Structures are given as structure tokens and as C-alpha cells.
XYZ file of C-alpha atoms in Angstrom:
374
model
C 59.581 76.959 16.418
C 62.264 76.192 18.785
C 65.961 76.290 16.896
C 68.011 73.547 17.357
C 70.403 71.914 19.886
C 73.202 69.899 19.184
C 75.247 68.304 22.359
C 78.668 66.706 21.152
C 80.496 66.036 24.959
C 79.817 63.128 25.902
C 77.078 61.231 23.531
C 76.002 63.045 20.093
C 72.326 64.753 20.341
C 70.494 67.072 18.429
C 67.171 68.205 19.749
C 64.676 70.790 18.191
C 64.374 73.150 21.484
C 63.991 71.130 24.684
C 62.033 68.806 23.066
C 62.123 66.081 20.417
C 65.135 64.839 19.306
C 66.283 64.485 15.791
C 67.070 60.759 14.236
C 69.958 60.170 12.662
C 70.589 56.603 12.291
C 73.802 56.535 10.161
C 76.742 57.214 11.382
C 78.639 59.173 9.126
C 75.238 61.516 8.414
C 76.268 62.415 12.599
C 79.919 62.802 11.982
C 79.038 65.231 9.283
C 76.492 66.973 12.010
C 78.954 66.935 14.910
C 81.951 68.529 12.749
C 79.667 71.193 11.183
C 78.548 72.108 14.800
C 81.704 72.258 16.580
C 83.626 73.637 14.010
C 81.342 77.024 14.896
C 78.967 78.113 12.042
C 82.065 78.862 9.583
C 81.213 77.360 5.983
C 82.939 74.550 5.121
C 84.543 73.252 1.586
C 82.592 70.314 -0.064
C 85.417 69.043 -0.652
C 87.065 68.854 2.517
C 83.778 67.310 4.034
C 84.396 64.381 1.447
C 87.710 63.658 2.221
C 87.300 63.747 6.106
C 84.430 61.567 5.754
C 84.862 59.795 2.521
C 88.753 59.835 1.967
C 89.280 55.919 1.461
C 87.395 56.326 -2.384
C 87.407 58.461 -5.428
C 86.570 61.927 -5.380
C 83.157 61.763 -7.223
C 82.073 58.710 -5.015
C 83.008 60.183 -1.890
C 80.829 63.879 -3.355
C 78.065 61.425 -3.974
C 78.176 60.288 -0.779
C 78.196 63.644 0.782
C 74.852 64.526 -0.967
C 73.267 61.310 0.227
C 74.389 62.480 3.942
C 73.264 65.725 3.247
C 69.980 64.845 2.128
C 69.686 63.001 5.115
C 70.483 65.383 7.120
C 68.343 67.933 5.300
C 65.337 65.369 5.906
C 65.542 65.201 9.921
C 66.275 69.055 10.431
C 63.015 70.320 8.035
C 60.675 72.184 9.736
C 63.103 73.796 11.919
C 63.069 77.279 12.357
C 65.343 79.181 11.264
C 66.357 76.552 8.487
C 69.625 76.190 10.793
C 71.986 74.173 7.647
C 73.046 76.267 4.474
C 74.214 74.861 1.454
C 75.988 76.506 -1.306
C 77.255 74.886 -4.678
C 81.109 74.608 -2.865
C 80.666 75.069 0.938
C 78.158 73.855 3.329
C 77.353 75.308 6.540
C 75.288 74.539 10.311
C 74.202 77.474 12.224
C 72.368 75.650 15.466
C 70.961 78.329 18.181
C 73.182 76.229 20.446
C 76.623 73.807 20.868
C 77.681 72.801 23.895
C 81.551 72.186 23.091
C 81.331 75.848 21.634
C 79.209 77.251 25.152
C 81.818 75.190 26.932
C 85.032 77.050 25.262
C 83.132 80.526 25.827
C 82.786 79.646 29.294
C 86.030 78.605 30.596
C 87.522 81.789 28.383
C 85.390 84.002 30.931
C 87.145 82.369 33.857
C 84.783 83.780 36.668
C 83.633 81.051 39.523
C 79.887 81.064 37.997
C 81.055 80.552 34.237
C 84.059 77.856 35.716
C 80.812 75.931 37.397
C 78.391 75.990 33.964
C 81.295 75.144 31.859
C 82.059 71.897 34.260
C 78.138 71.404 34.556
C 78.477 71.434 30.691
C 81.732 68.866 29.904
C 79.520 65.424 30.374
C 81.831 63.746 28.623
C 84.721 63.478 25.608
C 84.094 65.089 22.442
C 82.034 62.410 20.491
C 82.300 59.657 23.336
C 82.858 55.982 22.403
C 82.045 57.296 18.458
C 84.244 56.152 15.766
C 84.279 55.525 11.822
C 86.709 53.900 10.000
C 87.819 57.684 8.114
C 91.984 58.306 9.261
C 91.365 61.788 8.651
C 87.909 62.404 10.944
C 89.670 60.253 13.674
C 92.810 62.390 12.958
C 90.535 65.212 13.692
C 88.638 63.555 16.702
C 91.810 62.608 18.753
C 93.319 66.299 18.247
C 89.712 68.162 19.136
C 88.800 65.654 22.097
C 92.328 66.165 23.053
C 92.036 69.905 23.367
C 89.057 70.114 25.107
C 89.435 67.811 27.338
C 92.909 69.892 28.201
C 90.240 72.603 28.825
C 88.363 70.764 31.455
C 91.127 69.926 33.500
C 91.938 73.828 33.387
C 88.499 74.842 34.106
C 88.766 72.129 37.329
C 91.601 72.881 38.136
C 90.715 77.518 38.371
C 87.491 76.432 39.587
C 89.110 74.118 43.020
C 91.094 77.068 43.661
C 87.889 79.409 43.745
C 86.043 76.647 45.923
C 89.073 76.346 48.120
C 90.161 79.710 49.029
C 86.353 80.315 49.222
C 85.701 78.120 52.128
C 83.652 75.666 49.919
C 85.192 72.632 51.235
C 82.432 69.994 50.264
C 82.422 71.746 46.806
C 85.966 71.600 46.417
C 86.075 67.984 47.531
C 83.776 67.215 44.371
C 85.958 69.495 42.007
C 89.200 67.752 42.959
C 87.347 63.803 42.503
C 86.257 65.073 39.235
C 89.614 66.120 37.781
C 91.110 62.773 38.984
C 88.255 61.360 36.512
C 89.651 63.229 34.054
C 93.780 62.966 34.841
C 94.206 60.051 37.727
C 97.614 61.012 37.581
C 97.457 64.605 38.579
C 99.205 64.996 41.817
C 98.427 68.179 42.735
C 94.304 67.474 42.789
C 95.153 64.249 45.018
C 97.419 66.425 47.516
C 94.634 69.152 47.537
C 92.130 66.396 48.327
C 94.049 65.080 50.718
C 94.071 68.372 52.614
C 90.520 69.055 52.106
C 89.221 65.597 53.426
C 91.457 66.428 56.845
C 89.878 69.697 56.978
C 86.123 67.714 56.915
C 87.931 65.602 59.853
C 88.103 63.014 57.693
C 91.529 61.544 58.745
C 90.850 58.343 57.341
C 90.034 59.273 53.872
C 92.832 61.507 53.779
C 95.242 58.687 54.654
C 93.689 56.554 51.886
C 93.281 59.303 49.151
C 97.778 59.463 49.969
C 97.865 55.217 48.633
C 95.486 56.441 46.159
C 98.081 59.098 44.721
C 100.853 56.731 45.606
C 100.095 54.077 43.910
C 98.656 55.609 40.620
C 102.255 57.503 40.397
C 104.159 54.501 40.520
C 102.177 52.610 38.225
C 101.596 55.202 35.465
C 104.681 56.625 35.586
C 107.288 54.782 38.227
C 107.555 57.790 40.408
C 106.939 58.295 44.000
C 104.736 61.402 45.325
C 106.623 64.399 45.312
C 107.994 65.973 48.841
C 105.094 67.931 48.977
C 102.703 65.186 48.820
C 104.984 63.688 51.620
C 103.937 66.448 53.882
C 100.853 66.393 53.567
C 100.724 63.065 54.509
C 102.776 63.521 57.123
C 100.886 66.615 58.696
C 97.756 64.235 58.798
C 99.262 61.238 59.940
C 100.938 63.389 62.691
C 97.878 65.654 63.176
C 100.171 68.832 62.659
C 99.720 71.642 60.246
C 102.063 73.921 58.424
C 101.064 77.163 60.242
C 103.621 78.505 62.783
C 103.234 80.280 66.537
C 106.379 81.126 66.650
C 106.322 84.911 66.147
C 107.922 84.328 63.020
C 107.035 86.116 59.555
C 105.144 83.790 57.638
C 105.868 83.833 53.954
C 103.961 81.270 51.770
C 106.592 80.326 48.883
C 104.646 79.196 45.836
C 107.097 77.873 42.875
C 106.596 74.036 41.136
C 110.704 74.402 40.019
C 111.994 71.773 42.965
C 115.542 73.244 43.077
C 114.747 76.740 43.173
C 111.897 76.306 45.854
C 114.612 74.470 47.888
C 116.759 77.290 47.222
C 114.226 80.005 48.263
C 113.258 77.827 51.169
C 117.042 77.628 52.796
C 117.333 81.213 51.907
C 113.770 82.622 53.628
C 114.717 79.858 56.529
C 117.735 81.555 57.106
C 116.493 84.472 57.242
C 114.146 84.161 59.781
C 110.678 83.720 58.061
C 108.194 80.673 58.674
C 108.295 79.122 55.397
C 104.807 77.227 53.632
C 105.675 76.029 51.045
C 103.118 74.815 47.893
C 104.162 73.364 44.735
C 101.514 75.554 42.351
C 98.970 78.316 42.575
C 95.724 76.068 43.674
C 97.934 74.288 46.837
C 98.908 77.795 47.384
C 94.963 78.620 47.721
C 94.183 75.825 49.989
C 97.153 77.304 52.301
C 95.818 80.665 52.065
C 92.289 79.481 53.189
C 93.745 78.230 56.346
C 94.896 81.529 57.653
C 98.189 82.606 59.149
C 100.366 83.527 56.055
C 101.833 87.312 56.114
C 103.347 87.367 52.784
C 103.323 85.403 49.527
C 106.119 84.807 47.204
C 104.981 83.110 44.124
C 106.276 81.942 40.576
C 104.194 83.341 37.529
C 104.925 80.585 35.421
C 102.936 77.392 36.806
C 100.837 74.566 36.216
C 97.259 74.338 37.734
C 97.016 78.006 38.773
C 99.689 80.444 37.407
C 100.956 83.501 39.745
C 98.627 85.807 37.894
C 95.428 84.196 38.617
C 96.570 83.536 42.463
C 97.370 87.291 42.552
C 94.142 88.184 40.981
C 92.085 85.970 42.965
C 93.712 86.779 46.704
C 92.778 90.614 45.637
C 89.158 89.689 44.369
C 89.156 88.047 48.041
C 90.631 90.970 49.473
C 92.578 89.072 51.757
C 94.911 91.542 52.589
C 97.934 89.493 52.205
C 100.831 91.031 49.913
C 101.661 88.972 46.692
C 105.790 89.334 45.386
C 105.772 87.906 41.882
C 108.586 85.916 40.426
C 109.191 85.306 36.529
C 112.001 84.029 34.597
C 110.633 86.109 31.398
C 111.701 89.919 32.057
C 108.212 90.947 30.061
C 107.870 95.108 30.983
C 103.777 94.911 29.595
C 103.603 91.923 32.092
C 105.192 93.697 35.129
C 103.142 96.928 34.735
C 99.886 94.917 34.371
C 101.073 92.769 37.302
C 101.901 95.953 39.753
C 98.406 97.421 38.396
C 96.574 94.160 39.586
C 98.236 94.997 42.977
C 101.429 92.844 42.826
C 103.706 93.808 45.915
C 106.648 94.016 43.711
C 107.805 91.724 40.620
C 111.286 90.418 40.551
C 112.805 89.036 37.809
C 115.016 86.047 37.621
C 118.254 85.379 38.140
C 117.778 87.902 41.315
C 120.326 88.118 44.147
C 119.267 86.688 47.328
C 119.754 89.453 49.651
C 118.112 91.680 47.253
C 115.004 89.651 46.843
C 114.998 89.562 50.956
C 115.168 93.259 51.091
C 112.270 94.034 48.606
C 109.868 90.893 50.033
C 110.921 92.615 53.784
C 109.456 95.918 52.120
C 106.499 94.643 50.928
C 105.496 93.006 54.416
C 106.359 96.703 55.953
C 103.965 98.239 53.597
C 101.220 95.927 54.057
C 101.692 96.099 58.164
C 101.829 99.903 57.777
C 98.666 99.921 55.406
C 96.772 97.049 57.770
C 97.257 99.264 60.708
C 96.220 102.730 59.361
């Protein structure tokens, strides 16, 4: 017979197989059912199941209790095969074949684009969505576990735009971006990415409108207005320009979400005579590289969205060719080694001195030239 099948994002479900799915009509008999199953087969204390479910009455009331939901629960899961809940005088334990929450967390720890897609194929919802009981300490527990996966989606969205982006998957990408402002209206960086990939599709107009869309969900969620970045963008479609450069220039994309020291690297690469991109976190930095004409990147480890580490691992999966110079506040020697083995450019550590840093990112373009060209 077909194990069973509990689903916990988004509405609670437990199905035998593909097929029929199990009643459980009171509410606390599915609390106790979702907690076991997320919690990942580990036994659990009697007693701890009381008080999470039962904490508001005395102890022996709230153990009676849990044997009435057991026996409940005992009742709608017989016949399946293997017996998937194990009881022992002090601990109680649910071994389902599957749990989505748990498939979901083993996904988005693999990272790749495939696993990034079933995890986000898998997140339907919140962690027990629109379910409540009047039990502090399961809500307690709710709150902090929807919380924390839901923290986990918006990562998984956010690796898996950059993928679609600097993959050429624009219509993909487009749907990755909408569906992390479901999940975080407020997160700038998905609008300005959408607003880039909707002029890309020629679609000037949407692009325009996604900028209000950003602009006025910043102000009234948090009374700011769109960073300078966001500006741009809007400005580049509004204008019809881009942010590539004819001029003969170098072209050095500067990745770093710190606003004084990317203004700081900024005069300083200016000055020196490089074309300067600039992008405000790893997965801007990807829809910039999927545009073309960038010679170098200089990029912050330490980022929201997309850290430097999964930009640099990602342009060499692509094997783009483009030299990444890595930039860290942290002087971390495991870190740097595993970076330069990756196929970092260099790794500089901050504070650095200007000139210095212009000397050693000048080096790295060299090499790359010299390697292109052999």
C-alpha cells in the first residue's frame, strides 16, 4: 500500500499515496499531525506535545487529551503501510514516506537551477495557511517556523531569478521576480530586476508602471523613496538608454549594496578610466552580465539576494569568461583559498588602498585578455 503524504505549505493534507485523503476533522488532531511531520521523523516527548497543544489546563487533562488526539489519529492512518506513527510510553513519533516543508528545505539546500525550480514548484503557500488554535505555545511555534521558511522562499526566488536571468530565460525570470513580490512587496531589488526584464521583452510600458509600483510600495511601507539604482533604471527606460558603453573604455561591473563605498569605488574606477555598471547586489549584477559588454567584475562577498560567492560560482558554471575580483570586509584565509580555487581573479580584503586595488583589478583584466586571446 502506498505510504503516506502529508503537505503542510499552504493548506494541511495528508493523502495515502496519490490517492485518498485522510479525514481529520478536529483541529488540534491536525496540529498534532502537521508538527510531528515537519518536525522530521525525530520522536517527540509526550509531554511536550501536551503543553504545545494543551498548555492552557492541567497536566493530566491536557495527557488525556493527547490520547484522545492520538487515537484519532491512529484511526484515520490504519491500514497504511508501513504503520507510518510510532508510539512509545514517553515519546511519540510520524515517519510519512513524504513532507513537503521537509522536500522543500532539502531542495533549496542543493541550490542547483532544477532543485531552485521544484523547491518553488513546492512552496504553495505559508506553513499551515490561515490555521490557528487558541494554544500560545503552537502559535509561538507557527509564527517562528512559517517565518523561517518563508525566509527560505524568498532565497530560493531570489538564486533561482539570477539563474533565469543570466540564463537568457527572460519570460521565466519575469515570473520568478512577480512571485517574490508575492512573497516580500517591498523587496526592491526584484521590482528593479523586473523592471529591466519587462524593457528587455520591449515592454516599455510595463516597465514604467512596475517603477510606481516599487515607488509607491516603498513609501508606504516604509517612507522611503527607491534607491539611486532604481532611479536608473527608470531613467535608462524612460530615456531608452542602457548602461553599456562604446567608448573604448574598460568596462568594470561594480557589484557592492554598501551605498558609500560603491560611491567611493565608483569615483575611484571613474577616475581611473574604466566604464563603470554599477548593481546594488549579486542578482542585478546577473541581469547586467546577461546583457553583454562587461570586461571585469568587482563584487562584494557579503550581500543580500545573491552574495559574491554564488555570482562567482555561477558566471564560471556559465563560463562567461569574464574575471570576478572579490571584496570582503572579513579577512577569512579558508574563505580566500576556496574563493581563488572557485576561480576568483584575486580577493582583496577591506580597508584596501585605492591605488592598490586599481593595480591588482588592472592585473586581473591583463590576465583574462592574455588568456582570451591564446
Amino acid at each position: 500500500m502506498p505510504g503516506l503524504r502529508v503537505r503542510v505549505l499552504g493548506d494541511c493534507e495528508a493523502r495515502v499515496g496519490d490517492g485518498l485523503t485522510l479525514s481529520l476533522p478536529a483541529r488540534k488532531s491536525r496540529a498534532l499531525l502537521a508538527y510531528l511531520a515537519v518536525t522530521g521523523q525525530r520522536a517527540e516527548r509526550r509531554e511536550r506535545l501536551a503543553a504545545l497543544l494543551w498548555g492552557e489546563v492541567p497536566e493530566e487533562q491536557s495527557r488525556q487529551s493527547l490520547r484522545k488526539a492520538l487515537w484519532h489519529l491512529r484511526e484515520a492512518l490504519a491500514g497504511v503501510e508501513p504503520p507510518p506513527l510510532s508510539t512509545a510510553s514517553e515519546t511519540i513519533a510520524l515517519v510519512p514516506e513524504t513532507v513537503d516543508a521537509l522536500q522543500f528545505e532539502a531542495l533549496v539546500r542543493d541550490g542547483r537551477p532544477d532543485a531552485l525550480r521544484d523547491a518553488v514548484g513546492l512552496y504553495r503557500g505559508d506553513l499551515l495557511e490561515g490555521f490557528r488554535i487558541d494554544e500560545p505555545a503552537f502559535e509561538e511555534w507557527l509564527t517562528r517556523e512559517r517565518e523561517r521558511l518563508r525566509r527560505l522562499a524568498v532565497e530560493a526566488l531570489e538564486r533561482l531569478l539570477g539563474y533565469e536571468t543570466v540564463g537568457g530565460r527572460v519570460e521565466s525570470a519575469v515570473e520568478v521576480a512577480l512571485r517574490l513580490l508575492l512573497l516580500n512587496p517591498l523587496h526592491e531589488a526584484a521590482h528593479r530586476s523586473l523592471i529591466g526584464l519587462y524593457a528587455l521583452q520591449g515592454r516599455r510600458d510595463a516597465a514604467l508602471r512596475q517603477y510606481r509600483t516599487c515607488a509607491d510600495a516603498l513609501w508606504r511601507g516604509l517612507g522611503v523613496k527607491p534607491e539611486p539604482e532604481t532611479e536608473r533604471a527608470y531613467r535608462e527606460v524612460l530615456t531608452g538608454s542602457t548602461a553599456g558603453g562604446s567608448d573604448g573604455r574598460p568596462r568594470v561591473l561594480l557589484v557592492e549594496d554598501e551605498a558609500t563605498t560603491r560611491k567611493r569605488l565608483q569615483q575611484l574606477l571613474g577616475h581611473a578610466g574604466y566604464h563603470v555598471v554599477v548593481a546594488a547586489d549579486g542578482a542585478e549584477a546577473l541581469f547586467q552580465l546577461s546583457q553583454g559588454s562587461v570586461d571585469v567584475v568587482l563584487a562584494d562577498i557579503w550581500m543580500p539576494f545573491l552574495d559574491g560567492v554564488k555570482l562567482l560560482a555561477i558566471v564560471r558554471e556559465k563560463r562567461v569568461g569574464i574575471p570576478v575580483v572579490l571584496i570582503t570586509g572579513r579577512s577569512d584565509a579558508e574563505l580566500e583559498a576556496s574563493c581563488l580555487k572557485m576561480g576568483a581573479a584575486d580577493y582583496i580584503t577591506k580597508p584596501f588602498d585605492g591605488r592598490a586595488l586599481l593595480v591588482r583589478l588592472g592585473n586581473a583584466l591583463r590576465r583574462a585578455r592574455e588568456a582570451n586571446a591564446s
